[in-house]
C-alpha atoms as one frame of an Amber mdcrd trajectory, in Angstrom:
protein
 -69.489   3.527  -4.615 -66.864   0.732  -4.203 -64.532   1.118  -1.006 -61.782
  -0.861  -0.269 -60.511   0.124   3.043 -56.810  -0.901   4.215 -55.791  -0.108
   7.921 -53.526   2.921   6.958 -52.254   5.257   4.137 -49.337   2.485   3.591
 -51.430  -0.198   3.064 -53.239   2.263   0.619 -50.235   2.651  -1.088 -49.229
  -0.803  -1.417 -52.854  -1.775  -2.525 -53.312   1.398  -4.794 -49.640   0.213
  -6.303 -51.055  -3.666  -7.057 -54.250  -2.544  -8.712 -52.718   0.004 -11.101
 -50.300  -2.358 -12.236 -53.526  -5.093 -13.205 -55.796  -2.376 -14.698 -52.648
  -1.158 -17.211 -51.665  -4.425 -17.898 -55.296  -5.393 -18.621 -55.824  -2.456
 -20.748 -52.192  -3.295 -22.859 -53.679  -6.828 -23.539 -57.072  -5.505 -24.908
 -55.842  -2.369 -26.686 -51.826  -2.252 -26.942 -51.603   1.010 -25.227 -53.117
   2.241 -21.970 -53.773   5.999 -21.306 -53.347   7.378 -17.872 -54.843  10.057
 -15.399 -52.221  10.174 -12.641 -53.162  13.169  -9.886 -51.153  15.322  -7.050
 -51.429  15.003  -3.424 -49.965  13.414  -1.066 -51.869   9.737  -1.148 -51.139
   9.375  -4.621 -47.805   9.615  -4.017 -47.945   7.153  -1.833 -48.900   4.685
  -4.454 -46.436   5.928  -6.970 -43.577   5.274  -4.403 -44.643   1.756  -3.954
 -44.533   0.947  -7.142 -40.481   1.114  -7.153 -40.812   0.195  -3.267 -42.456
  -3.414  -3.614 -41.394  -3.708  -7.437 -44.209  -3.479  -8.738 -42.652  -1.005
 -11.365 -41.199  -4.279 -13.381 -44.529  -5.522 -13.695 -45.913  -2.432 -15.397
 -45.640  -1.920 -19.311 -44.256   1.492 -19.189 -43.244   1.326 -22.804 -47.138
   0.861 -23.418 -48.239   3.646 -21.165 -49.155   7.175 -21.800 -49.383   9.259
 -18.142 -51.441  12.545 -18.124 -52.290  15.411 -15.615 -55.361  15.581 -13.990
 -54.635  19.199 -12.870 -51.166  21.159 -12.403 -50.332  24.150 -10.576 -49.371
  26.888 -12.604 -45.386  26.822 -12.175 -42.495  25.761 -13.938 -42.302  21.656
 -14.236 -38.856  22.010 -11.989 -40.806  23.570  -9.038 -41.438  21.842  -6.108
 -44.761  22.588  -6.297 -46.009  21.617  -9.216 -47.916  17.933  -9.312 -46.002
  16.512 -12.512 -42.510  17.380 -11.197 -43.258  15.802  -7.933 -45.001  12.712
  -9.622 -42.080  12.289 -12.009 -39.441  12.296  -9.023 -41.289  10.063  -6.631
 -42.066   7.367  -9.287 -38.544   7.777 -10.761 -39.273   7.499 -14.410 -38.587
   4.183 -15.596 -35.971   4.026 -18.392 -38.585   2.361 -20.119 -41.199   4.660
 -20.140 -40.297   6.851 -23.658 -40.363  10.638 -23.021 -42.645  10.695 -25.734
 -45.255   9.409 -23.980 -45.236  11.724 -20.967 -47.728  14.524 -21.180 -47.375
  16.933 -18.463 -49.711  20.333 -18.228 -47.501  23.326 -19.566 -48.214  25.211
 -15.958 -45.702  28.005 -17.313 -47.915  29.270 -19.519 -50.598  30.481 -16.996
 -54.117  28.638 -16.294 -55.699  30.447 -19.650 -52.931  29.519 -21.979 -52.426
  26.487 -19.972 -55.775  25.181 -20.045 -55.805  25.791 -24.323 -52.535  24.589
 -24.874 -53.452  20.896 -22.924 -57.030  20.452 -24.485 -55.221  20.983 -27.699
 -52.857  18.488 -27.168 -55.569  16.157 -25.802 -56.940  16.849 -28.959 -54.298
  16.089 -31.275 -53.024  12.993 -29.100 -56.490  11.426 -28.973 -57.071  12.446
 -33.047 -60.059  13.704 -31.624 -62.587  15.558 -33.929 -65.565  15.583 -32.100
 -67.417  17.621 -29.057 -67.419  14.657 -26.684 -64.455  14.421 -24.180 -61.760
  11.663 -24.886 -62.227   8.456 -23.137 -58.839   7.886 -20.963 -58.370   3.870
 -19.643 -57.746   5.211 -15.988 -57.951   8.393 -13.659 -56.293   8.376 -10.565
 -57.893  10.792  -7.986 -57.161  12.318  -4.590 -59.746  13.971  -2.576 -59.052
  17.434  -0.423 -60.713  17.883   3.222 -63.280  20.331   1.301 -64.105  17.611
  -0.753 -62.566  18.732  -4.063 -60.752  16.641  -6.969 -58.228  17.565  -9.142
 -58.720  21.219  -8.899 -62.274  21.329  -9.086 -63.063  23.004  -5.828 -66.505
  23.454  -4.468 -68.450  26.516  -5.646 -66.413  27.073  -7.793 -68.115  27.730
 -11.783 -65.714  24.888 -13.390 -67.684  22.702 -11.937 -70.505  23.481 -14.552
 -68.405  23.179 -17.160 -69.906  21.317 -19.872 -67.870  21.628 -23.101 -64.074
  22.875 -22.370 -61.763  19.407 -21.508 -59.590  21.775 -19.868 -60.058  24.968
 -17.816 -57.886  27.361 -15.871 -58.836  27.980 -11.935 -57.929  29.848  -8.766
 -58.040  28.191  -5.746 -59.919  29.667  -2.836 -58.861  31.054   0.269 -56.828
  28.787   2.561 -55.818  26.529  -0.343 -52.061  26.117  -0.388 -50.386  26.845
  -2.454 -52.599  29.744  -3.415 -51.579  29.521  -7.405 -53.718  29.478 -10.363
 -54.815  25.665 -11.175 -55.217  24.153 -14.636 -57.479  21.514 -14.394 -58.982
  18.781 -16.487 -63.263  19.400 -16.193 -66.002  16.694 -15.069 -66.901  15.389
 -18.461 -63.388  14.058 -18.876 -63.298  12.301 -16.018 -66.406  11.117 -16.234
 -65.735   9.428 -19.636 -62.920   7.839 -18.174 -62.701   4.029 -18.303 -61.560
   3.116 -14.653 -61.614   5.705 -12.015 -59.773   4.964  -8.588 -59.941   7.325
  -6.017 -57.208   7.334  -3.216 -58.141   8.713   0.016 -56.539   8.787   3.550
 -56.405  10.991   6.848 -59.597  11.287   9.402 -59.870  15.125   7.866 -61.366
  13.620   4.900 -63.999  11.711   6.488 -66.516  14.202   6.458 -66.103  14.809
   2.905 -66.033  11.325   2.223 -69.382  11.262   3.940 -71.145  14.114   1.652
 -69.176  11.563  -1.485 -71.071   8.827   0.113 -74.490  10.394   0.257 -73.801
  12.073  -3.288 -74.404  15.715  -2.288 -74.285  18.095  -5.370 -71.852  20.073
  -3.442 -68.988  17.983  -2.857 -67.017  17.754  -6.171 -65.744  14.347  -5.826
 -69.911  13.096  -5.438 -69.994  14.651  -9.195 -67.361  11.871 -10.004 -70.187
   9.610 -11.780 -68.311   7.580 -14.574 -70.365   4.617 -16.294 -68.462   2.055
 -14.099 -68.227   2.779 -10.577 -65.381   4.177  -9.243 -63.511   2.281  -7.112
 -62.367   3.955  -3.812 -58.803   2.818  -1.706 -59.237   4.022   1.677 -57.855
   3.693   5.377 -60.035   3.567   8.236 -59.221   6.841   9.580 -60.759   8.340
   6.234 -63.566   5.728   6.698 -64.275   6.744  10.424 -63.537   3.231  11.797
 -62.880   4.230  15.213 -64.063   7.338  15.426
């Protein structure tokens, strides 16, 4: 795995910030559009902040840019809770950025209707005919203290999902808040182009560790695209100090 490690979650941010702007403007010169994985949590947000915060947000082609959900709690887009809501408010949509071309997970409709409803539109926006997952240019990840992704927590049977893009969960006890999840599965974001993973706080150093040494139950070790993901860390996640 590829770690980049930054002295604190601001530094994350600000590096997290700079390389998503050069992987979508990379993928808009090769292909014309650039497809998007952006994910909840509080380090990700970090990095969507600074891209208005150091303007990097001019630099990005927004009217070339499709953003998807990597998972979505199952609430109304105008909660506080869910992901997409708070993604959409900290980045502060550009004017830029058509509506068209923001695909949020329906989390109204409950993680079984949910789940359907977004693999059909996954479907139908990648004109995708096939059994194999759609290839997205870039997944942004977080990582939870238990080691999960998106909302693929450990144990839990979504994990072995092999042919569903999109599946409904609940989270286990202790997981706030304790909703139903809609999730995308492993094989999409495995097939994804670019995956960066954004990671900060000493709590997730131990799960960091079982990512390192790729044990089969940490979800985030099950994160094996065909190019290596690239991990943006701080030292407190990487143990410097410790």
């Amino acid at each position: 795995m590829g770690e980049w490690v930054f002295a604190n979650a601001e530094a994350v941010a600000r590096v997290a910030a700079s390389r998503i702007s050069q992987v979508v403007n990379t993928v808009v010169r090769n292909k014309g559009v650039c497809r998007m994985v952006l994910s909840g949590g509080r380090t990700p947000l970090g990095a969507y902040q600074a891209l208005n915060g150091f303007g990097l947000s001019s630099e990005v082609p927004w009217d070339k840019l499709h953003l998807f959900w990597g998972d979505e709690r199952c609430v109304a887009l105008e909660h506080p809770a869910s992901n997409a809501g708070e993604a959409l408010r900290t980045l502060g949509v550009p004017s830029e950025l058509p509506r068209e071309n923001i695909h949020p997970i329906n989390g109204k409709l409950g993680p079984v209707e949910g789940a359907r409803a977004y693999e059909q539109l996954l479907r139908e926006h990648f004109d995708h005919h096939g059994e194999g997952p759609p290839m997205f240019d870039l997944v942004l990840l977080g990582m939870g203290a238990d080691g999960h992704v998106a909302s693929l927590f450990p144990g839990d049977p979504a994990l072995h999902e092999a042919s569903r893009w999109v599946v409904g969960v609940h989270p286990p006890d202790g997981v706030e808040p304790s909703v139903d999840r809609i999730t995308l599965t492993l094989p999409v974001i495995n097939a994804a182009r670019n995956v960066i993973f954004l990671v900060t706080g000493a709590q997730k150093h131990d799960a960091l560790n079982r990512a390192r040494e790729g044990d089969p139950q940490c979800p985030a070790a099950l994160v094996r695209p065909s190019r290596e993901p690239v991990w943006i860390i701080d030292e407190a996640a990487a143990g410097y100090g410790a």
